[in-house]
Coordinates of C-alpha atoms in Angstrom, one line a residue:
Chain A
X19 CA -23.5 57.2 -1.8
X20 CA -20.5 59.4 -0.5
X21 CA -17.0 58.5 -2.5
X22 CA -18.6 57.3 -5.6
X23 CA -17.7 58.6 -8.8
X24 CA -20.0 60.9 -10.3
X25 CA -20.2 62.0 -14.0
X26 CA -19.2 65.5 -12.8
X27 CA -16.0 63.6 -11.7
X28 CA -14.7 63.0 -14.5
X29 CA -12.3 64.8 -16.3
X30 CA -12.4 63.8 -20.0
X31 CA -9.6 63.8 -22.4
X32 CA -9.8 62.8 -25.5
X33 CA -13.1 61.3 -27.2
X34 CA -12.1 57.8 -26.0
X35 CA -10.4 58.4 -22.8
X36 CA -11.8 59.8 -19.1
X37 CA -10.1 60.2 -16.2
X38 CA -10.8 60.0 -12.3
X39 CA -7.8 62.9 -11.4
X40 CA -5.7 62.7 -8.1
X41 CA -7.3 65.1 -6.5
X42 CA -10.9 62.9 -6.6
X43 CA -9.7 61.2 -3.3
X44 CA -7.3 62.2 -0.6
X45 CA -5.7 58.2 -0.6
X46 CA -5.4 58.1 -5.0
X47 CA -1.3 57.8 -5.4
X48 CA -2.2 58.7 -9.0
X49 CA -5.3 59.8 -11.4
X50 CA -7.6 56.8 -12.7
X51 CA -7.9 56.2 -16.1
X52 CA -10.4 55.1 -19.1
X53 CA -10.9 54.2 -22.1
X54 CA -14.7 54.2 -23.8
X55 CA -16.6 56.5 -25.7
X56 CA -19.5 58.8 -24.1
X57 CA -22.8 55.6 -24.9
X58 CA -20.3 52.7 -22.9
X59 CA -20.0 55.5 -20.3
X60 CA -23.7 55.5 -19.6
X61 CA -23.5 52.1 -20.1
X62 CA -21.5 51.5 -16.8
X63 CA -23.3 54.4 -14.6
X64 CA -24.2 51.3 -13.3
X65 CA -21.6 49.2 -12.4
X66 CA -19.0 50.0 -9.7
X67 CA -16.2 49.6 -11.8
X68 CA -15.1 53.5 -12.1
X69 CA -15.5 53.3 -8.4
X70 CA -13.0 49.8 -8.0
X71 CA -10.6 51.8 -10.3
X72 CA -10.2 54.3 -8.1
X73 CA -9.5 51.7 -5.2
X74 CA -6.9 50.6 -7.2
X75 CA -5.4 54.0 -7.3
X76 CA -4.6 53.8 -3.9
X77 CA -2.1 51.1 -3.9
X78 CA 1.3 51.7 -2.5
X79 CA 4.3 51.5 -5.4
X80 CA 2.1 52.3 -8.0
X81 CA 2.9 53.9 -11.5
X82 CA 1.5 56.7 -13.6
X83 CA -2.1 56.0 -13.6
X84 CA -4.5 52.9 -12.7
X85 CA -6.2 51.9 -15.9
X86 CA -9.2 50.3 -17.4
X87 CA -9.6 48.8 -20.8
X88 CA -12.9 49.7 -22.7
X89 CA -14.2 46.3 -22.6
X90 CA -14.7 47.7 -18.6
X91 CA -17.1 46.3 -15.8
X92 CA -17.2 45.6 -12.5
X93 CA -15.7 43.1 -10.8
X94 CA -14.3 42.6 -6.7
X95 CA -11.0 44.7 -6.3
X96 CA -9.6 45.5 -9.3
X97 CA -12.3 45.8 -12.1
X98 CA -12.2 43.7 -15.1
X99 CA -10.4 45.3 -17.9
X100 CA -7.7 46.6 -15.3
X101 CA -4.0 47.5 -15.6
X102 CA -1.7 48.5 -13.0
X103 CA 2.3 48.5 -12.2
X104 CA 3.7 48.8 -9.5
X105 CA 7.7 50.0 -9.5
X106 CA 9.2 46.8 -7.3
X107 CA 12.2 49.0 -5.6
X108 CA 9.5 52.0 -4.4
X109 CA 7.8 49.4 -2.5
X110 CA 5.3 48.2 -4.8
X111 CA 2.8 45.3 -4.0
X112 CA 1.5 42.4 -6.2
X113 CA -1.8 41.8 -5.2
X114 CA -3.5 38.2 -6.1
X115 CA -6.9 40.1 -6.7
X116 CA -5.0 42.4 -9.7
X117 CA -4.4 39.2 -11.6
X118 CA -7.9 37.3 -10.7
X119 CA -8.4 33.9 -10.3
X120 CA -8.0 32.1 -13.3
X121 CA -4.6 33.3 -13.2
X122 CA -3.5 32.9 -17.0
X123 CA -6.4 33.2 -18.7
X124 CA -6.3 33.5 -22.1
X125 CA -6.7 33.0 -25.4
X126 CA -4.7 30.8 -27.8
X127 CA -5.1 31.0 -31.9
X128 CA -4.0 28.4 -34.0
X129 CA -4.2 28.7 -38.0
X130 CA -4.7 26.0 -40.3
X131 CA -3.6 25.8 -44.4
X132 CA -7.2 24.5 -45.4
X133 CA -9.9 26.9 -46.5
X134 CA -13.6 27.6 -45.5
X135 CA -14.9 26.2 -48.9
X136 CA -12.5 22.8 -47.9
X137 CA -13.8 22.5 -44.3
X138 CA -17.2 22.8 -44.8
X139 CA -18.7 19.5 -45.2
X140 CA -16.1 17.9 -42.1
X141 CA -17.8 20.7 -39.9
X142 CA -20.4 19.2 -38.3
X143 CA -18.1 15.9 -37.6
X144 CA -14.8 18.1 -37.2
X145 CA -16.8 20.2 -34.2
X146 CA -18.3 16.7 -32.6
X147 CA -14.8 15.4 -32.8
X148 CA -12.8 18.1 -30.6
X149 CA -16.4 18.3 -28.2
X150 CA -15.8 14.9 -27.0
X151 CA -12.0 15.2 -26.8
X152 CA -11.3 18.4 -25.3
X153 CA -13.4 17.4 -22.1
X154 CA -14.8 21.0 -19.9
X155 CA -13.1 19.2 -16.8
X156 CA -16.2 20.4 -15.0
X157 CA -17.9 16.8 -13.3
X158 CA -15.4 14.5 -14.7
X159 CA -11.8 15.0 -15.2
X160 CA -9.2 15.3 -18.2
X161 CA -8.4 12.3 -20.5
X162 CA -5.5 11.3 -18.1
X163 CA -4.3 12.1 -14.5
X164 CA -0.8 13.4 -14.4
X165 CA 1.5 12.1 -11.9
X166 CA 2.6 14.3 -9.2
X167 CA 6.1 14.2 -10.3
X168 CA 4.7 15.3 -13.6
X169 CA 3.0 18.2 -12.6
X170 CA 5.7 19.9 -10.5
X171 CA 7.7 19.3 -13.7
X172 CA 4.7 21.5 -15.5
X173 CA 4.1 23.8 -12.7
X174 CA 8.1 24.9 -13.4
X175 CA 8.6 24.6 -17.2
X176 CA 5.2 25.3 -18.4
X177 CA 4.7 24.7 -22.2
X178 CA 8.3 22.9 -23.2
X179 CA 7.8 20.0 -20.5
X180 CA 4.8 19.3 -23.0
X181 CA 6.9 19.0 -26.5
X182 CA 9.3 16.7 -23.8
X183 CA 6.5 14.7 -22.7
X184 CA 5.7 14.2 -27.1
X185 CA 2.8 17.0 -27.2
X186 CA 3.0 19.5 -29.8
X187 CA 6.3 21.1 -31.2
X188 CA 8.4 23.7 -30.1
X189 CA 7.0 26.2 -32.1
X190 CA 3.9 26.2 -29.8
X191 CA 5.6 27.5 -27.3
X192 CA 7.8 29.7 -29.6
X193 CA 4.7 31.4 -30.3
X194 CA 3.6 32.4 -27.2
X195 CA 3.5 35.2 -24.5
X196 CA 6.9 34.9 -22.7
X197 CA 7.9 32.0 -24.3
X198 CA 4.9 29.5 -22.0
X199 CA 7.1 29.7 -18.6
X200 CA 7.0 32.6 -16.6
X201 CA 11.3 31.3 -14.5
X202 CA 10.0 32.8 -11.1
X203 CA 7.9 29.7 -11.1
X204 CA 7.9 27.2 -7.8
X205 CA 6.6 24.1 -7.3
X206 CA 6.8 23.9 -3.9
X207 CA 4.5 27.1 -3.4
X208 CA 1.4 25.5 -4.7
X209 CA -0.3 23.7 -2.3
X210 CA -0.9 20.2 -2.4
X211 CA -5.0 21.0 -2.4
X212 CA -4.4 23.1 -5.7
X213 CA -2.2 19.9 -7.0
X214 CA -5.3 17.6 -6.1
X215 CA -7.3 20.1 -8.2
X216 CA -5.0 19.8 -11.3
X217 CA -3.4 16.6 -11.7
X218 CA -6.7 15.6 -13.7
X219 CA -7.8 19.0 -15.3
X220 CA -4.8 19.3 -17.7
X221 CA -6.4 19.8 -21.5
X222 CA -9.6 20.6 -20.5
X223 CA -11.9 23.7 -21.2
X224 CA -13.7 24.8 -18.1
X225 CA -16.8 26.6 -18.3
X226 CA -18.3 29.8 -18.3
X227 CA -17.2 32.1 -20.8
X228 CA -14.6 29.5 -21.3
X229 CA -14.5 27.9 -25.1
X230 CA -13.3 26.5 -28.1
X231 CA -14.5 28.1 -31.7
X232 CA -13.5 27.2 -35.4
X233 CA -13.6 30.6 -36.8
X234 CA -13.4 31.5 -40.6
X235 CA -10.5 34.4 -41.2
X236 CA -13.3 37.0 -42.5
X237 CA -11.8 40.7 -43.6
X238 CA -8.2 41.6 -43.5
X239 CA -6.9 45.2 -42.5
X240 CA -4.2 44.8 -42.4
X241 CA -2.9 42.8 -44.9
X242 CA 1.3 42.4 -44.1
X243 CA 0.4 42.1 -40.5
X244 CA -1.9 39.4 -41.7
X245 CA 0.5 37.8 -43.3
X246 CA 3.5 37.6 -41.4
X247 CA 1.1 36.1 -38.4
X248 CA -0.2 33.3 -40.9
X249 CA -3.6 35.0 -41.6
X250 CA -5.3 34.6 -44.8
X251 CA -8.9 35.7 -46.9
X252 CA -10.6 32.6 -46.3
X253 CA -8.9 30.6 -44.1
X254 CA -9.6 28.4 -41.2
X255 CA -8.4 29.2 -37.7
X256 CA -9.8 27.9 -33.7
X257 CA -9.4 30.0 -30.7
X258 CA -8.9 28.1 -27.3
X259 CA -9.9 30.3 -25.0
X260 CA -9.6 29.3 -21.1
X261 CA -7.4 29.4 -18.0
X262 CA -5.6 27.4 -15.1
X263 CA -8.5 25.8 -13.9
X264 CA -9.5 24.6 -10.2
X265 CA -5.2 24.5 -9.8
X266 CA -5.3 28.4 -10.2
X267 CA -8.2 28.8 -8.6
X268 CA -7.0 26.9 -5.6
X269 CA -4.0 28.9 -6.0
X270 CA -5.2 32.6 -6.2
X271 CA -7.4 31.5 -3.0
X272 CA -5.2 30.2 -1.0
X273 CA -2.7 33.6 -1.8
X274 CA -5.5 35.6 -1.1
X275 CA -6.3 34.2 2.3
X276 CA -2.6 34.9 3.1
X277 CA -2.3 38.6 2.1
X278 CA -5.6 39.4 3.7
X279 CA -3.4 38.3 6.9
X280 CA -0.5 40.4 5.7
X281 CA -2.1 43.2 4.5
X282 CA -2.8 43.9 8.0
X283 CA 0.8 43.7 9.5
X284 CA 1.6 45.7 6.9
X285 CA -1.0 48.5 7.7
X286 CA -2.4 49.1 4.5
X287 CA -6.1 50.2 5.1
X288 CA -8.0 48.6 2.4
X289 CA -11.0 49.7 1.0
X290 CA -12.1 46.3 0.1
X291 CA -10.2 42.9 1.1
X292 CA -9.7 41.7 -2.8
X293 CA -7.6 44.4 -3.1
X294 CA -5.4 42.8 -0.1
X295 CA -1.2 43.1 -1.5
X296 CA 2.1 42.5 0.1
X297 CA 5.4 44.3 -1.4
X298 CA 7.0 42.1 -4.2
X299 CA 10.1 42.1 -2.5
X300 CA 7.9 40.9 0.8
X301 CA 8.0 36.7 2.0
X302 CA 4.4 37.0 1.3
X303 CA 4.8 38.7 -2.2
X304 CA 7.2 36.6 -3.5
X305 CA 5.7 33.4 -2.5
X306 CA 2.8 34.7 -4.2
X307 CA 4.6 35.8 -7.3
X308 CA 6.3 32.2 -7.4
X309 CA 3.0 30.3 -7.2
X310 CA 1.0 33.0 -10.2
X311 CA 3.7 31.6 -12.3
X312 CA 3.5 27.8 -11.6
X313 CA -0.4 28.7 -11.9
X314 CA 0.1 29.9 -15.6
X315 CA 3.2 27.6 -16.2
X316 CA -0.1 25.1 -16.1
X317 CA -2.0 27.1 -17.7
X318 CA 0.0 27.1 -20.9
X319 CA 0.4 23.9 -20.5
X320 CA -3.6 23.3 -20.3
X321 CA -3.2 25.8 -24.0
X322 CA -0.5 23.3 -25.5
X323 CA -2.4 20.0 -24.4
X324 CA -5.8 21.6 -26.1
X325 CA -4.0 22.2 -29.5
X326 CA -2.2 19.4 -30.1
X327 CA -5.5 17.5 -29.6
X328 CA -7.1 20.3 -31.9
X329 CA -4.2 19.1 -34.2
X330 CA -4.9 15.3 -34.5
X331 CA -8.6 15.4 -34.3
X332 CA -7.8 18.0 -38.0
X333 CA -5.9 15.4 -38.8
X334 CA -8.6 12.2 -38.3
X335 CA -11.5 14.7 -39.6
X336 CA -9.8 16.3 -42.5
X337 CA -6.5 14.1 -43.5
X338 CA -3.1 14.8 -42.8
X339 CA -2.4 17.9 -44.8
X340 CA -4.2 19.8 -42.4
X341 CA -1.4 21.8 -41.0
X342 CA -2.2 23.4 -38.2
X343 CA 0.6 26.4 -36.4
X344 CA 0.4 28.0 -34.0
X345 CA -0.2 31.7 -34.2
X346 CA -0.1 32.5 -30.7
X347 CA -1.2 32.9 -27.0
X348 CA -1.7 35.6 -24.7
X349 CA -2.4 35.8 -21.4
X350 CA -5.2 38.0 -19.8
X351 CA -5.2 37.7 -16.0
X352 CA -1.4 38.0 -15.1
X353 CA 1.3 39.3 -13.7
X354 CA 4.5 40.1 -15.0
X355 CA 7.5 41.6 -14.1
X356 CA 8.5 44.2 -16.8
X357 CA 10.6 47.6 -18.1
X358 CA 9.0 50.6 -18.4
X359 CA 10.5 54.6 -18.9
X360 CA 8.4 56.8 -16.6
X361 CA 9.2 60.3 -17.0
X362 CA 12.4 59.5 -18.6
X363 CA 13.2 57.1 -16.4
X364 CA 13.3 53.0 -16.8
X365 CA 11.4 51.1 -14.0
X366 CA 11.0 47.6 -13.7
X367 CA 7.3 47.2 -12.5
X368 CA 5.4 44.4 -11.4
X369 CA 2.1 44.7 -13.9
X370 CA -0.9 43.2 -13.0
X371 CA -3.2 42.9 -15.9
X372 CA -6.7 41.2 -14.9
X373 CA -8.8 41.0 -18.1
X374 CA -6.7 42.9 -19.6
X375 CA -3.7 42.1 -22.9
X376 CA -0.6 42.6 -23.2
X377 CA -0.2 44.1 -26.5
X378 CA 3.2 45.3 -27.7
X379 CA 4.6 46.3 -30.6
X380 CA 7.3 46.2 -32.8
X381 CA 10.8 46.2 -31.3
X382 CA 10.2 44.7 -28.1
X383 CA 12.6 42.3 -27.1
X384 CA 10.2 39.7 -26.0
X385 CA 9.3 39.5 -29.4
X386 CA 9.4 36.3 -31.2
X387 CA 11.9 36.9 -33.9
X388 CA 9.3 36.7 -36.8
X389 CA 6.9 39.4 -35.0
X390 CA 10.0 41.6 -34.5
X391 CA 9.4 44.5 -36.7
X392 CA 5.0 44.0 -37.0
X393 CA 4.8 43.4 -32.8
X394 CA 2.7 40.1 -31.5
X395 CA -0.9 39.3 -31.9
X396 CA -3.6 40.5 -29.9
X397 CA -6.9 38.7 -29.6
X398 CA -9.6 40.2 -28.6
X399 CA -12.7 36.9 -28.9
X400 CA -16.0 38.1 -29.2
X401 CA -19.1 36.8 -27.6
X402 CA -20.6 33.3 -28.9
X403 CA -21.8 34.1 -32.6
X404 CA -20.1 37.3 -33.2
X405 CA -16.9 38.0 -34.6
X406 CA -13.3 38.0 -32.8
X407 CA -10.6 40.6 -33.6
X408 CA -6.7 40.0 -34.2
X409 CA -5.3 42.9 -33.0
X410 CA -1.7 44.2 -32.7
X411 CA 0.3 46.5 -30.9
X412 CA 0.5 50.1 -31.9
X413 CA 3.4 51.2 -34.4
X414 CA 5.2 53.4 -32.0
X415 CA 5.7 50.2 -30.0
X416 CA 4.6 50.6 -26.5
X417 CA 0.8 52.3 -26.0
X418 CA 0.5 54.2 -22.6
X419 CA -1.3 51.5 -20.3
X420 CA 2.1 49.6 -20.1
X421 CA 1.7 48.1 -23.9
X422 CA -2.2 47.0 -22.6
X423 CA -5.0 46.2 -24.3
X424 CA -8.7 44.5 -24.3
X425 CA -9.6 40.8 -23.3
X426 CA -13.1 41.4 -24.9
X427 CA -15.9 42.2 -25.3
X428 CA -16.4 42.7 -21.3
X429 CA -20.5 41.6 -19.8
X430 CA -23.0 44.1 -19.3
X431 CA -26.1 42.1 -18.0
X432 CA -25.7 39.3 -14.8
X433 CA -26.0 36.2 -15.5
X434 CA -29.3 35.6 -14.0
X435 CA -30.3 38.7 -16.4
X436 CA -28.9 36.8 -19.3
X437 CA -31.4 34.2 -18.5
X438 CA -34.5 36.0 -17.9
X439 CA -33.5 37.7 -21.2
X440 CA -32.3 34.8 -22.9
X441 CA -33.7 30.8 -23.7
X442 CA -31.2 28.7 -24.2
X443 CA -32.5 26.1 -26.4
X444 CA -33.9 29.1 -28.2
X445 CA -30.7 30.8 -28.5
X446 CA -29.5 27.4 -29.7
X447 CA -31.3 27.4 -32.7
X448 CA -30.8 30.4 -33.5
X449 CA -27.6 30.7 -33.7
X450 CA -27.9 26.8 -35.5
X451 CA -30.1 29.3 -38.2
X452 CA -27.3 32.2 -38.6
X453 CA -24.8 28.7 -39.3
X454 CA -23.4 28.2 -36.6
X455 CA -22.6 24.7 -35.1
X456 CA -23.3 24.2 -31.3
X457 CA -21.4 22.0 -29.5
X458 CA -22.4 22.7 -25.9
X459 CA -24.5 20.4 -23.1
X460 CA -26.1 22.9 -21.4
X461 CA -28.7 25.3 -22.3
X462 CA -28.2 27.4 -18.9
X463 CA -24.9 28.1 -19.8
X464 CA -25.7 29.1 -23.8
X465 CA -28.0 31.2 -21.9
X466 CA -25.6 33.0 -20.2
X467 CA -23.0 33.6 -22.4
X468 CA -25.3 35.4 -24.6
X469 CA -24.3 37.6 -26.9
X470 CA -26.4 40.4 -25.8
X471 CA -24.9 40.4 -22.2
X472 CA -22.2 41.1 -23.6
X473 CA -21.0 44.7 -24.6
X474 CA -20.5 44.9 -28.6
X475 CA -16.9 43.6 -29.2
X476 CA -16.9 45.9 -32.5
X477 CA -17.3 49.1 -30.5
X478 CA -15.3 48.1 -28.0
X479 CA -12.6 46.9 -30.6
X480 CA -13.2 51.1 -32.5
X481 CA -12.1 52.2 -29.0
X482 CA -9.1 50.5 -28.5
X483 CA -7.9 51.7 -32.4
X484 CA -9.4 55.2 -31.6
X485 CA -7.5 55.2 -28.4
X486 CA -4.3 54.1 -30.2
X487 CA -4.0 50.8 -27.7
X488 CA -3.9 48.6 -30.7
X489 CA -3.9 48.6 -34.7
X490 CA -6.1 45.9 -36.0
X491 CA -5.5 43.4 -38.1
X492 CA -8.5 40.5 -39.0
X493 CA -11.9 39.8 -38.4
X494 CA -12.7 36.2 -37.5
X495 CA -15.9 34.7 -38.4
X496 CA -17.2 31.8 -36.1
X497 CA -18.7 28.6 -37.3
X498 CA -18.6 26.4 -34.5
X499 CA -19.0 27.7 -30.6
X500 CA -17.5 24.3 -28.6
X501 CA -18.5 24.6 -25.0
X502 CA -16.8 21.0 -23.7
X503 CA -18.5 17.7 -22.8
Chain B
X20 CA -37.6 34.0 7.1
X21 CA -36.1 34.2 3.8
X22 CA -32.9 31.6 3.6
X23 CA -31.3 33.2 0.8
X24 CA -31.3 34.6 -2.5
X25 CA -29.5 35.9 -5.1
X26 CA -28.7 39.3 -6.0
X27 CA -27.7 40.8 -9.2
X28 CA -23.8 41.9 -10.1
X29 CA -22.6 41.7 -13.8
X30 CA -20.3 39.2 -14.4
X31 CA -20.6 36.7 -11.1
X32 CA -23.2 35.2 -9.0
X33 CA -23.8 36.9 -5.7
X34 CA -26.1 35.7 -3.2
X35 CA -27.7 37.3 -0.1
X36 CA -28.0 35.0 2.9
X37 CA -30.0 35.0 6.0
X38 CA -30.2 33.1 9.3
X39 CA -31.3 33.4 12.9
X40 CA -27.5 32.5 14.2
X41 CA -24.3 33.1 13.4
X42 CA -24.6 29.1 12.7
X43 CA -27.6 28.9 10.6
X44 CA -26.0 32.2 8.3
X45 CA -22.5 29.6 7.8
X46 CA -25.0 26.2 7.2
X47 CA -27.5 28.4 4.8
X48 CA -24.2 29.6 3.0
X49 CA -23.3 26.1 2.3
X50 CA -26.4 25.1 0.9
X51 CA -27.2 28.4 -0.8
X52 CA -23.7 28.0 -2.8
X53 CA -24.7 24.4 -4.5
X54 CA -28.3 25.1 -4.9
X55 CA -27.2 28.1 -7.4
X56 CA -24.8 25.8 -9.0
X57 CA -27.8 23.5 -9.7
X58 CA -26.1 20.0 -9.3
X59 CA -26.7 17.2 -12.2
X60 CA -27.1 13.8 -10.4
X61 CA -25.1 11.3 -11.6
X62 CA -27.1 9.0 -13.2
X63 CA -27.7 5.7 -11.7
X64 CA -26.5 6.8 -8.4
X65 CA -28.7 6.2 -5.6
X66 CA -26.0 6.4 -2.8
X67 CA -25.7 9.9 -0.8
X68 CA -22.1 11.1 0.7
X69 CA -21.2 12.5 3.5
X70 CA -17.9 15.4 4.4
X71 CA -16.4 16.5 7.5
X72 CA -15.2 19.6 7.0
X73 CA -13.1 21.5 9.3
X74 CA -12.1 24.9 9.7
X75 CA -10.1 27.9 11.3
X76 CA -9.6 31.7 10.5
X77 CA -9.1 34.9 12.2
X78 CA -12.1 36.4 11.6
X79 CA -15.8 35.7 10.6
X80 CA -15.7 36.6 7.1
X81 CA -12.4 35.1 6.3
X82 CA -14.2 31.8 8.1
X83 CA -16.7 32.1 5.8
X84 CA -15.0 32.4 2.5
X85 CA -12.6 29.2 4.1
X86 CA -15.6 27.3 5.1
X87 CA -17.3 28.0 1.8
X88 CA -14.2 26.9 -0.5
X89 CA -13.3 23.9 1.8
X90 CA -16.8 22.2 0.4
X91 CA -15.9 23.9 -2.9
X92 CA -12.5 22.1 -2.1
X93 CA -14.5 18.7 -1.5
X94 CA -17.0 18.9 -4.1
X95 CA -14.9 19.5 -7.3
X96 CA -12.2 16.5 -6.1
X97 CA -15.1 13.8 -5.1
X98 CA -17.3 15.4 -7.6
X99 CA -20.1 15.9 -5.3
X100 CA -22.6 18.3 -4.5
X101 CA -24.0 19.0 -0.7
X102 CA -27.4 19.8 0.0
X103 CA -27.0 19.5 3.9
X104 CA -25.2 21.1 6.0
X105 CA -25.4 20.8 10.4
X106 CA -22.4 22.8 12.2
X107 CA -21.0 20.5 15.4
X108 CA -19.0 23.1 16.6
X109 CA -18.8 26.4 16.0
X110 CA -16.6 29.0 17.8
X111 CA -14.4 32.0 16.7
X112 CA -13.5 31.3 14.1
X113 CA -13.6 27.6 13.9
X114 CA -16.4 24.9 12.4
X115 CA -16.5 21.7 12.3
X116 CA -19.2 20.5 10.2
X117 CA -21.0 17.5 8.2
X118 CA -21.9 18.0 5.2
X119 CA -23.9 15.4 3.3
X120 CA -25.5 15.2 0.0
X121 CA -24.7 13.2 -3.6
X122 CA -22.5 12.3 -6.8
X123 CA -22.7 14.6 -9.5
X124 CA -21.8 14.7 -13.6
X125 CA -21.9 18.2 -12.8
X126 CA -23.4 21.5 -12.1
X127 CA -25.7 23.0 -14.4
X128 CA -24.0 26.7 -14.0
X129 CA -21.0 25.4 -14.3
X130 CA -18.7 25.6 -11.7
X131 CA -17.6 28.1 -8.7
X132 CA -13.7 29.2 -9.8
X133 CA -13.7 30.6 -6.0
X134 CA -15.6 32.3 -3.2
X135 CA -14.6 36.0 -2.5
X136 CA -14.5 38.1 0.3
X137 CA -16.5 41.4 -2.0
X138 CA -18.8 42.7 -0.1
X139 CA -19.0 39.8 2.4
X140 CA -19.8 41.2 6.2
X141 CA -22.1 39.3 8.4
X142 CA -23.7 41.6 10.5
X143 CA -26.9 41.3 12.6
X144 CA -30.3 43.4 11.7
X145 CA -33.0 43.6 14.3
X146 CA -32.5 39.5 15.2
X147 CA -31.3 38.3 12.0
X148 CA -27.7 37.9 10.9
X149 CA -27.0 38.3 6.9
X150 CA -24.2 38.4 4.5
X151 CA -23.8 38.9 1.4
X152 CA -21.7 36.4 -1.3
X153 CA -20.2 37.2 -4.3
X154 CA -18.2 33.5 -5.7
X155 CA -16.5 34.3 -9.2
X156 CA -17.8 31.8 -11.8

């Protein structure tokens, strides 16, 4: 089709970095750069992720390049795995589609003082306990309903407010990107519809590719950084992957609608309505920034609540000596105002990460003190039953992609194709044979999330390292996968 | 005439819907959305439920997104699924529709996060109205 990126349009910058030059299309403002090796490049030839990345380069105020991480795949508007930064003072736009419907979908890792040998006899009970304690929130809601005034406080203050309510500890939000709260939040711009959806979903996992895993630290690649992160071989960790639930989905829906209207007024000729945007400093831009921040705070409060219940489950099943600490919490669908140096000039940017994770190395002022000399942890969840990775930003402090990294394995097959290739019940049995405990109601859901539907996380992680985006710290192996009751 | 079909999409759900009129297209789109979700009826509940949806938008595609989003909103807050849709009022660009269905304990495919605008183009080809719709899951 005319205008579609073909292999002959690509410039190979290195073995793991390719570019669609700005000259490819008249409306591109910067090049499109993506991190893949040759084998992975062949795999994306059938999806539209490159065309989508090229579309992103047309957005006003975009700086340097539109980037895509090795787990990239087709999305809508922006590709999944996309990073784009717009300069606030150059008419740079903010786009809800560049952040995603699941605002602040992200990953939290908790580390325990318990070893695999100690937990082994209790794993089934622990998995069952967590399964019943942490609802999926689909069909039926959370364990409790939040009153309107309390919900507003959570939207305003995020994780720190949960501690004030008596859940968890202040270290849980200190060890969290942005301290578990974006200060631009304003609950008043969250719609009644979004609040109605969010009031009984706090502490729920959601469905699809969201999960909670009990894992074992399997291999350490960087001993000193792992020690700083509190990760030791054979110790038990818990990984939580979820986002802002219906509140976030509704918030994005509300603002995509208003941005679609606004884009016409701003005179933007968008190749895809899902790229709908407005200047960051416009009324629509500011309303969305405030709403996105509030929804992000809800997501942090959500993961904070789930972390609290995981602690309770450990205490109930293992005993009070199981010390559970938050290692860190990263977002992978978010927009952050950050300062970056571009051609020697420091600029304030709105950095969109959609299916991409921040990966700041040592020295950044936003780091918790304990991570000042290492950089903060970065989590790359694998697929069900496969390894996940803990990484850390580069030694230099900031990589070329605005300090960004991948967020997981990235899909390669559609859900319907996965269901055709994989029988959910058989997958469940196969995982059990491999020694992985599964707590999930839906075999259909399992099939859709089968490992073969995803790229190989080992390959994705390898490209990240070879590209200098981040460094490997540890590999985690799953012991139990919980998908929420 | 086919009513709807599922199309491949790497990470999300994509459907193509057909109708002999625009109105029928909208009705089928709503039914297709819940069919593809795969409702799990609430055990022991035999009663039917009914809701009225009323949305306005500035063009046909936005109306489709808003209409389906409204249905999703009601579905989530009331834990319901809708299998029948009758449009009582339809004009550019406003819909009032009565939807009927049942209480559910969830859906086989989990949940739809949002209705997207991606690839959504309502058009008539040889007397058949058609559009693609991508749902974020």
